[in-house]
Amino acid sequence: MKQYLLALALSLSVLGPAIAADATPGEGVDVKKSRLLLLPKSTVENSSAQQYAQMMRAAAQKNALNADAAQLERLRRIARTLIPPAARFNEDSKRWRWEVNLISSRSINAFCMPGGKIAFFSGIISALQLTDDEVAVIMGHEVAHALLEHGRARMSEQVLKSVGVSVAAAVLNLGHASASVLSQAADLAVTLPFSRQHETDADLVGMELAARAGFDPRAAAEVWRKMSKLGGSGKSQPPQFLSTHPAHASRIRDIELNLPRVMPLYEAALRSKGAAPR
Ligand SMILES: [Zn+2]
């Protein structure tokens, strides 16, 4: 147990910076996976899938699930192109049972739960008037959180907080796993803010996924400009997206600093499709 706690403590001292300004153009971003991974993958994916199914059922009961067929098809088409390059960041994603659903709601939000369970709220599409490139970088950002196992890290943290380290080991023994603790953790994992490091990493990986799929990664900066305008307008509630994805002042700068790493990937993707860069 002592050794285990030591390992856990070490794993909490996380990760160097993802940004390297002197990087070689076109080699892609440099981001490491999350390391506070107390809960087994299967546990995290199963409880996330359950939580996701429950959310989709609740939306369906309100006739708010996939009501706009054209928008849904657009989201799924974009997801289909982002998923193949995702395996570069997490091999397991090849066996994930990906889902993409659209919830009718004014909420300005989107997420991807562990195991590839994606949801967009119609509010984020309409309020930000998202182009395909912008949908792709947002979806890429959300998918990146799942690929880098940020949700798994947060669920692990939540389980630790709620049950304490002494019984966390028992939770790992699935025979003793408390379903309510896990589903609560899965729930919190989509409502709690991501850390700044997780946000930066998700931005960069999201840009690379978009670029490799043939979407303009420069849209990432534009999305955050739009988001912050909306957040600062004072006319309405700040976007829920900002409460789970806290914006930091240097975000757009970090995105722009990393563009040279991914622009050549975007251009290559366009060339292979026989298109010219826009
Ligand atoms: Zn995020």
mmCIF file of C-alpha atoms and ligand atoms in Angstrom:
data_model
loop_
_atom_site.group_PDB
_atom_site.id
_atom_site.type_symbol
_atom_site.label_atom_id
_atom_site.label_comp_id
_atom_site.label_asym_id
_atom_site.label_seq_id
_atom_site.Cartn_x
_atom_site.Cartn_y
_atom_site.Cartn_z
ATOM 1 C CA MET A 1 0.000 0.000 0.000
ATOM 2 C CA LYS A 2 2.841 2.382 0.867
ATOM 3 C CA GLN A 3 4.482 1.774 -2.460
ATOM 4 C CA TYR A 4 1.183 2.243 -4.153
ATOM 5 C CA LEU A 5 0.631 5.598 -2.442
ATOM 6 C CA LEU A 6 4.118 6.669 -3.362
ATOM 7 C CA ALA A 7 3.438 5.804 -6.977
ATOM 8 C CA LEU A 8 0.232 7.756 -6.766
ATOM 9 C CA ALA A 9 1.962 10.779 -5.246
ATOM 10 C CA LEU A 10 4.592 10.656 -7.968
ATOM 11 C CA SER A 11 1.964 10.424 -10.626
ATOM 12 C CA LEU A 12 0.402 13.608 -9.258
ATOM 13 C CA SER A 13 3.486 15.614 -10.059
ATOM 14 C CA VAL A 14 2.546 15.842 -13.652
ATOM 15 C CA LEU A 15 3.983 16.525 -17.026
ATOM 16 C CA GLY A 16 6.198 19.151 -18.515
ATOM 17 C CA PRO A 17 4.886 21.920 -20.732
ATOM 18 C CA ALA A 18 3.388 20.893 -24.042
ATOM 19 C CA ILE A 19 4.655 23.942 -25.849
ATOM 20 C CA ALA A 20 7.921 23.976 -27.714
ATOM 21 C CA ALA A 21 8.350 27.064 -29.818
ATOM 22 C CA ASP A 22 11.450 25.724 -31.557
ATOM 23 C CA ALA A 23 9.739 22.560 -32.743
ATOM 24 C CA THR A 24 10.177 21.275 -36.252
ATOM 25 C CA PRO A 25 7.273 22.394 -38.421
ATOM 26 C CA GLY A 26 4.841 19.685 -39.330
ATOM 27 C CA GLU A 27 5.984 17.065 -36.886
ATOM 28 C CA GLY A 28 2.807 17.368 -34.853
ATOM 29 C CA VAL A 29 2.289 18.390 -31.279
ATOM 30 C CA ASP A 30 4.109 17.023 -28.266
ATOM 31 C CA VAL A 31 1.707 16.075 -25.503
ATOM 32 C CA LYS A 32 1.781 13.385 -22.857
ATOM 33 C CA LYS A 33 -1.082 11.342 -21.533
ATOM 34 C CA SER A 34 -2.484 11.998 -18.118
ATOM 35 C CA ARG A 35 -0.908 9.923 -15.373
ATOM 36 C CA LEU A 36 -3.199 9.989 -12.354
ATOM 37 C CA LEU A 37 -4.931 6.862 -13.500
ATOM 38 C CA LEU A 38 -6.045 5.049 -10.404
ATOM 39 C CA LEU A 39 -9.197 3.585 -11.933
ATOM 40 C CA PRO A 40 -8.915 0.828 -14.535
ATOM 41 C CA LYS A 41 -9.785 1.843 -18.094
ATOM 42 C CA SER A 42 -12.625 -0.644 -18.315
ATOM 43 C CA THR A 43 -14.254 0.731 -15.158
ATOM 44 C CA VAL A 44 -14.004 4.291 -16.434
ATOM 45 C CA GLU A 45 -15.297 3.432 -19.895
ATOM 46 C CA ASN A 46 -18.185 1.357 -18.572
ATOM 47 C CA SER A 47 -19.434 3.925 -16.109
ATOM 48 C CA SER A 48 -18.983 6.694 -18.665
ATOM 49 C CA ALA A 49 -20.987 4.709 -21.223
ATOM 50 C CA GLN A 50 -23.756 4.227 -18.659
ATOM 51 C CA GLN A 51 -23.745 7.889 -17.712
ATOM 52 C CA TYR A 52 -23.805 8.883 -21.376
ATOM 53 C CA ALA A 53 -26.680 6.524 -22.178
ATOM 54 C CA GLN A 54 -28.629 7.986 -19.271
ATOM 55 C CA MET A 55 -28.070 11.542 -20.528
ATOM 56 C CA MET A 56 -29.175 10.565 -24.027
ATOM 57 C CA ARG A 57 -32.301 8.858 -22.675
ATOM 58 C CA ALA A 58 -33.143 11.984 -20.681
ATOM 59 C CA ALA A 59 -32.725 14.102 -23.824
ATOM 60 C CA ALA A 60 -34.861 11.690 -25.853
ATOM 61 C CA GLN A 61 -37.655 11.949 -23.280
ATOM 62 C CA LYS A 62 -37.690 15.701 -23.859
ATOM 63 C CA ASN A 63 -37.648 15.187 -27.651
ATOM 64 C CA ALA A 64 -34.277 16.894 -27.599
ATOM 65 C CA LEU A 65 -32.158 14.079 -29.020
ATOM 66 C CA ASN A 66 -30.953 14.347 -32.620
ATOM 67 C CA ALA A 67 -33.897 16.490 -33.637
ATOM 68 C CA ASP A 68 -31.945 18.238 -36.404
ATOM 69 C CA ALA A 69 -30.994 15.525 -38.890
ATOM 70 C CA ALA A 70 -28.809 17.771 -41.050
ATOM 71 C CA GLN A 71 -26.736 19.072 -38.129
ATOM 72 C CA LEU A 72 -26.415 15.560 -36.737
ATOM 73 C CA GLU A 73 -25.146 14.259 -40.057
ATOM 74 C CA ARG A 74 -22.671 17.120 -40.222
ATOM 75 C CA LEU A 75 -21.320 16.288 -36.751
ATOM 76 C CA ARG A 76 -21.045 12.592 -37.580
ATOM 77 C CA ARG A 77 -19.335 13.298 -40.893
ATOM 78 C CA ILE A 78 -16.735 15.445 -39.136
ATOM 79 C CA ALA A 79 -16.274 12.819 -36.405
ATOM 80 C CA ARG A 80 -15.662 10.104 -39.010
ATOM 81 C CA THR A 81 -12.678 12.050 -40.318
ATOM 82 C CA LEU A 82 -11.246 12.888 -36.880
ATOM 83 C CA ILE A 83 -11.376 9.360 -35.476
ATOM 84 C CA PRO A 84 -8.728 7.648 -37.659
ATOM 85 C CA PRO A 85 -5.889 10.053 -36.671
ATOM 86 C CA ALA A 86 -6.990 9.737 -33.026
ATOM 87 C CA ALA A 87 -5.289 6.345 -32.785
ATOM 88 C CA ARG A 88 -1.917 8.139 -32.947
ATOM 89 C CA PHE A 89 -2.597 9.455 -29.464
ATOM 90 C CA ASN A 90 -4.300 6.434 -27.985
ATOM 91 C CA GLU A 91 -4.223 3.004 -29.633
ATOM 92 C CA ASP A 92 -7.211 1.895 -27.567
ATOM 93 C CA SER A 93 -9.396 4.353 -29.414
ATOM 94 C CA LYS A 94 -9.471 1.871 -32.310
ATOM 95 C CA ARG A 95 -11.727 -0.391 -30.256
ATOM 96 C CA TRP A 96 -13.861 2.345 -28.724
ATOM 97 C CA ARG A 97 -17.526 2.308 -29.574
ATOM 98 C CA TRP A 98 -17.697 5.904 -30.711
ATOM 99 C CA GLU A 99 -20.990 7.754 -30.512
ATOM 100 C CA VAL A 100 -21.942 11.227 -31.680
ATOM 101 C CA ASN A 101 -25.219 12.778 -30.617
ATOM 102 C CA LEU A 102 -26.790 16.215 -30.792
ATOM 103 C CA ILE A 103 -28.857 17.578 -27.921
ATOM 104 C CA SER A 104 -31.277 20.436 -28.559
ATOM 105 C CA SER A 105 -30.441 22.939 -25.847
ATOM 106 C CA ARG A 106 -29.407 26.569 -25.587
ATOM 107 C CA SER A 107 -26.499 25.427 -23.496
ATOM 108 C CA ILE A 108 -23.192 26.351 -25.109
ATOM 109 C CA ASN A 109 -21.410 23.094 -24.517
ATOM 110 C CA ALA A 110 -19.891 19.949 -25.992
ATOM 111 C CA PHE A 111 -18.024 17.008 -24.535
ATOM 112 C CA CYS A 112 -16.463 13.636 -25.233
ATOM 113 C CA MET A 113 -16.593 11.160 -22.381
ATOM 114 C CA PRO A 114 -13.979 8.424 -21.920
ATOM 115 C CA GLY A 115 -14.402 5.729 -24.544
ATOM 116 C CA GLY A 116 -15.457 8.118 -27.322
ATOM 117 C CA LYS A 117 -18.922 9.266 -26.275
ATOM 118 C CA ILE A 118 -19.360 12.634 -27.964
ATOM 119 C CA ALA A 119 -22.219 15.093 -27.476
ATOM 120 C CA PHE A 120 -22.785 18.548 -28.906
ATOM 121 C CA PHE A 121 -25.471 20.894 -27.628
ATOM 122 C CA SER A 122 -27.221 22.807 -30.400
ATOM 123 C CA GLY A 123 -26.511 26.045 -28.498
ATOM 124 C CA ILE A 124 -22.788 25.922 -29.172
ATOM 125 C CA ILE A 125 -23.398 25.545 -32.904
ATOM 126 C CA SER A 126 -25.950 28.325 -33.180
ATOM 127 C CA ALA A 127 -24.535 30.852 -30.704
ATOM 128 C CA LEU A 128 -21.027 30.635 -32.163
ATOM 129 C CA GLN A 129 -22.217 30.110 -35.772
ATOM 130 C CA LEU A 130 -19.671 27.329 -36.077
ATOM 131 C CA THR A 131 -18.068 26.571 -39.423
ATOM 132 C CA ASP A 132 -17.002 22.979 -40.198
ATOM 133 C CA ASP A 133 -13.404 23.878 -39.299
ATOM 134 C CA GLU A 134 -14.577 25.256 -35.953
ATOM 135 C CA VAL A 135 -16.746 22.225 -35.212
ATOM 136 C CA ALA A 136 -13.710 20.076 -36.029
ATOM 137 C CA VAL A 137 -11.362 21.881 -33.637
ATOM 138 C CA ILE A 138 -13.938 21.838 -30.827
ATOM 139 C CA MET A 139 -14.666 18.168 -31.412
ATOM 140 C CA GLY A 140 -10.934 17.514 -31.704
ATOM 141 C CA HIS A 141 -10.383 19.289 -28.389
ATOM 142 C CA GLU A 142 -13.075 17.190 -26.700
ATOM 143 C CA VAL A 143 -11.848 13.951 -28.258
ATOM 144 C CA ALA A 144 -8.331 14.874 -27.101
ATOM 145 C CA HIS A 145 -9.505 15.000 -23.486
ATOM 146 C CA ALA A 146 -10.703 11.410 -23.904
ATOM 147 C CA LEU A 147 -7.593 10.235 -25.768
ATOM 148 C CA LEU A 148 -5.268 11.740 -23.174
ATOM 149 C CA GLU A 149 -7.421 10.134 -20.465
ATOM 150 C CA HIS A 150 -8.162 13.400 -18.701
ATOM 151 C CA GLY A 151 -11.601 12.103 -17.769
ATOM 152 C CA ARG A 152 -10.077 8.979 -16.319
ATOM 153 C CA ALA A 153 -7.709 11.133 -14.280
ATOM 154 C CA ARG A 154 -10.560 13.279 -13.010
ATOM 155 C CA MET A 155 -12.729 10.279 -12.169
ATOM 156 C CA SER A 156 -9.804 8.779 -10.308
ATOM 157 C CA GLU A 157 -9.399 12.024 -8.375
ATOM 158 C CA GLN A 158 -13.102 12.110 -7.573
ATOM 159 C CA VAL A 159 -13.137 8.548 -6.326
ATOM 160 C CA LEU A 160 -10.099 9.306 -4.175
ATOM 161 C CA LYS A 161 -11.779 12.387 -2.754
ATOM 162 C CA SER A 162 -15.090 10.755 -2.079
ATOM 163 C CA VAL A 163 -13.969 7.462 -0.647
ATOM 164 C CA GLY A 164 -10.500 8.366 0.588
ATOM 165 C CA VAL A 165 -7.274 6.653 -0.232
ATOM 166 C CA SER A 166 -7.795 3.942 2.369
ATOM 167 C CA VAL A 167 -10.714 2.403 0.535
ATOM 168 C CA ALA A 168 -9.663 3.398 -2.970
ATOM 169 C CA ALA A 169 -7.813 0.122 -3.184
ATOM 170 C CA ALA A 170 -11.058 -1.685 -2.437
ATOM 171 C CA VAL A 171 -12.761 0.270 -5.188
ATOM 172 C CA LEU A 172 -10.164 -1.114 -7.532
ATOM 173 C CA ASN A 173 -11.348 -4.554 -6.608
ATOM 174 C CA LEU A 174 -14.376 -4.423 -8.785
ATOM 175 C CA GLY A 175 -16.254 -6.761 -6.517
ATOM 176 C CA HIS A 176 -16.336 -3.941 -4.021
ATOM 177 C CA ALA A 177 -16.769 -1.092 -6.461
ATOM 178 C CA SER A 178 -19.542 1.172 -5.424
ATOM 179 C CA ALA A 179 -21.684 1.860 -8.443
ATOM 180 C CA SER A 180 -22.922 5.132 -6.998
ATOM 181 C CA VAL A 181 -19.414 6.404 -6.285
ATOM 182 C CA LEU A 182 -18.412 5.563 -9.840
ATOM 183 C CA SER A 183 -21.427 7.080 -11.537
ATOM 184 C CA GLN A 184 -21.032 10.205 -9.431
ATOM 185 C CA ALA A 185 -17.405 10.354 -10.457
ATOM 186 C CA ALA A 186 -18.344 9.898 -14.120
ATOM 187 C CA ASP A 187 -20.868 12.690 -13.758
ATOM 188 C CA LEU A 188 -18.400 15.044 -12.095
ATOM 189 C CA ALA A 189 -15.847 14.221 -14.743
ATOM 190 C CA VAL A 190 -18.000 16.091 -17.287
ATOM 191 C CA THR A 191 -18.994 18.974 -15.008
ATOM 192 C CA LEU A 192 -15.744 19.892 -13.262
ATOM 193 C CA PRO A 193 -13.248 22.253 -14.854
ATOM 194 C CA PHE A 194 -10.225 20.766 -16.590
ATOM 195 C CA SER A 195 -6.829 21.968 -15.408
ATOM 196 C CA ARG A 196 -4.871 24.477 -17.410
ATOM 197 C CA GLN A 197 -2.399 21.793 -18.470
ATOM 198 C CA HIS A 198 -5.225 19.539 -19.649
ATOM 199 C CA GLU A 199 -6.741 22.439 -21.562
ATOM 200 C CA THR A 200 -3.504 23.313 -23.304
ATOM 201 C CA ASP A 201 -2.836 19.680 -24.202
ATOM 202 C CA ALA A 202 -6.380 19.217 -25.508
ATOM 203 C CA ASP A 203 -6.066 22.373 -27.629
ATOM 204 C CA LEU A 204 -2.886 21.102 -29.259
ATOM 205 C CA VAL A 205 -4.010 17.535 -29.853
ATOM 206 C CA GLY A 206 -7.379 18.819 -31.085
ATOM 207 C CA MET A 207 -5.614 21.049 -33.608
ATOM 208 C CA GLU A 208 -3.526 18.157 -34.853
ATOM 209 C CA LEU A 209 -6.550 15.872 -35.237
ATOM 210 C CA ALA A 210 -8.381 18.594 -37.154
ATOM 211 C CA ALA A 211 -5.337 19.271 -39.351
ATOM 212 C CA ARG A 212 -4.791 15.612 -40.174
ATOM 213 C CA ALA A 213 -8.481 15.305 -41.020
ATOM 214 C CA GLY A 214 -8.210 18.227 -43.450
ATOM 215 C CA PHE A 215 -9.761 20.943 -41.271
ATOM 216 C CA ASP A 216 -8.046 24.297 -40.782
ATOM 217 C CA PRO A 217 -6.362 24.260 -37.349
ATOM 218 C CA ARG A 218 -6.266 28.082 -37.361
ATOM 219 C CA ALA A 219 -9.975 27.830 -36.482
ATOM 220 C CA ALA A 220 -8.918 26.986 -32.907
ATOM 221 C CA ALA A 221 -7.906 30.572 -32.186
ATOM 222 C CA GLU A 222 -11.108 31.864 -33.763
ATOM 223 C CA VAL A 223 -13.261 29.568 -31.610
ATOM 224 C CA TRP A 224 -11.726 30.965 -28.437
ATOM 225 C CA ARG A 225 -12.099 34.536 -29.666
ATOM 226 C CA LYS A 226 -15.776 33.885 -30.323
ATOM 227 C CA MET A 227 -16.164 32.119 -27.001
ATOM 228 C CA SER A 228 -14.597 34.944 -25.020
ATOM 229 C CA LYS A 229 -16.731 37.545 -26.813
ATOM 230 C CA LEU A 230 -19.796 35.609 -25.779
ATOM 231 C CA GLY A 231 -18.508 35.235 -22.251
ATOM 232 C CA GLY A 232 -17.803 38.933 -21.894
ATOM 233 C CA SER A 233 -20.961 40.303 -23.481
ATOM 234 C CA GLY A 234 -22.894 40.268 -20.211
ATOM 235 C CA LYS A 235 -26.093 39.793 -22.210
ATOM 236 C CA SER A 236 -26.594 36.214 -21.194
ATOM 237 C CA GLN A 237 -25.143 33.484 -19.021
ATOM 238 C CA PRO A 238 -21.486 32.844 -19.792
ATOM 239 C CA PRO A 239 -21.102 29.701 -21.909
ATOM 240 C CA GLN A 240 -21.186 26.530 -19.846
ATOM 241 C CA PHE A 241 -18.278 25.395 -21.980
ATOM 242 C CA LEU A 242 -16.106 27.983 -20.234
ATOM 243 C CA SER A 243 -16.881 26.559 -16.800
ATOM 244 C CA THR A 244 -15.608 23.117 -17.801
ATOM 245 C CA HIS A 245 -12.919 24.485 -20.130
ATOM 246 C CA PRO A 246 -11.500 27.492 -18.294
ATOM 247 C CA ALA A 247 -9.954 29.958 -20.714
ATOM 248 C CA HIS A 248 -6.567 31.304 -19.835
ATOM 249 C CA ALA A 249 -5.018 34.487 -21.103
ATOM 250 C CA SER A 250 -2.232 32.809 -23.035
ATOM 251 C CA ARG A 251 -4.451 30.230 -24.704
ATOM 252 C CA ILE A 252 -4.680 31.874 -28.119
ATOM 253 C CA ARG A 253 -0.951 32.652 -28.041
ATOM 254 C CA ASP A 254 -0.156 28.980 -27.280
ATOM 255 C CA ILE A 255 -2.421 27.899 -30.126
ATOM 256 C CA GLU A 256 -0.739 30.285 -32.549
ATOM 257 C CA LEU A 257 2.718 29.290 -31.354
ATOM 258 C CA ASN A 258 1.941 25.663 -32.224
ATOM 259 C CA LEU A 259 0.361 26.300 -35.620
ATOM 260 C CA PRO A 260 3.654 25.709 -37.501
ATOM 261 C CA ARG A 261 3.656 22.185 -36.109
ATOM 262 C CA VAL A 262 0.293 21.326 -37.600
ATOM 263 C CA MET A 263 -0.203 23.552 -40.656
ATOM 264 C CA PRO A 264 1.920 21.258 -42.868
ATOM 265 C CA LEU A 265 -0.257 18.335 -41.762
ATOM 266 C CA TYR A 266 -3.330 20.294 -42.810
ATOM 267 C CA GLU A 267 -1.784 21.169 -46.170
ATOM 268 C CA ALA A 268 -0.786 17.548 -46.744
ATOM 269 C CA ALA A 269 -4.311 16.382 -45.889
ATOM 270 C CA LEU A 270 -5.743 18.851 -48.395
ATOM 271 C CA ARG A 271 -3.264 17.775 -51.064
ATOM 272 C CA SER A 272 -4.200 14.135 -50.583
ATOM 273 C CA LYS A 273 -7.824 15.140 -51.079
ATOM 274 C CA GLY A 274 -6.862 17.103 -54.157
ATOM 275 C CA ALA A 275 -7.924 20.427 -52.655
ATOM 276 C CA ALA A 276 -6.044 23.693 -52.217
ATOM 277 C CA PRO A 277 -5.604 25.339 -48.820
ATOM 278 C CA ARG A 278 -8.313 27.877 -48.163
HETATM 279 ZN ZN ZN B 1 -11.130 21.326 -22.591
#
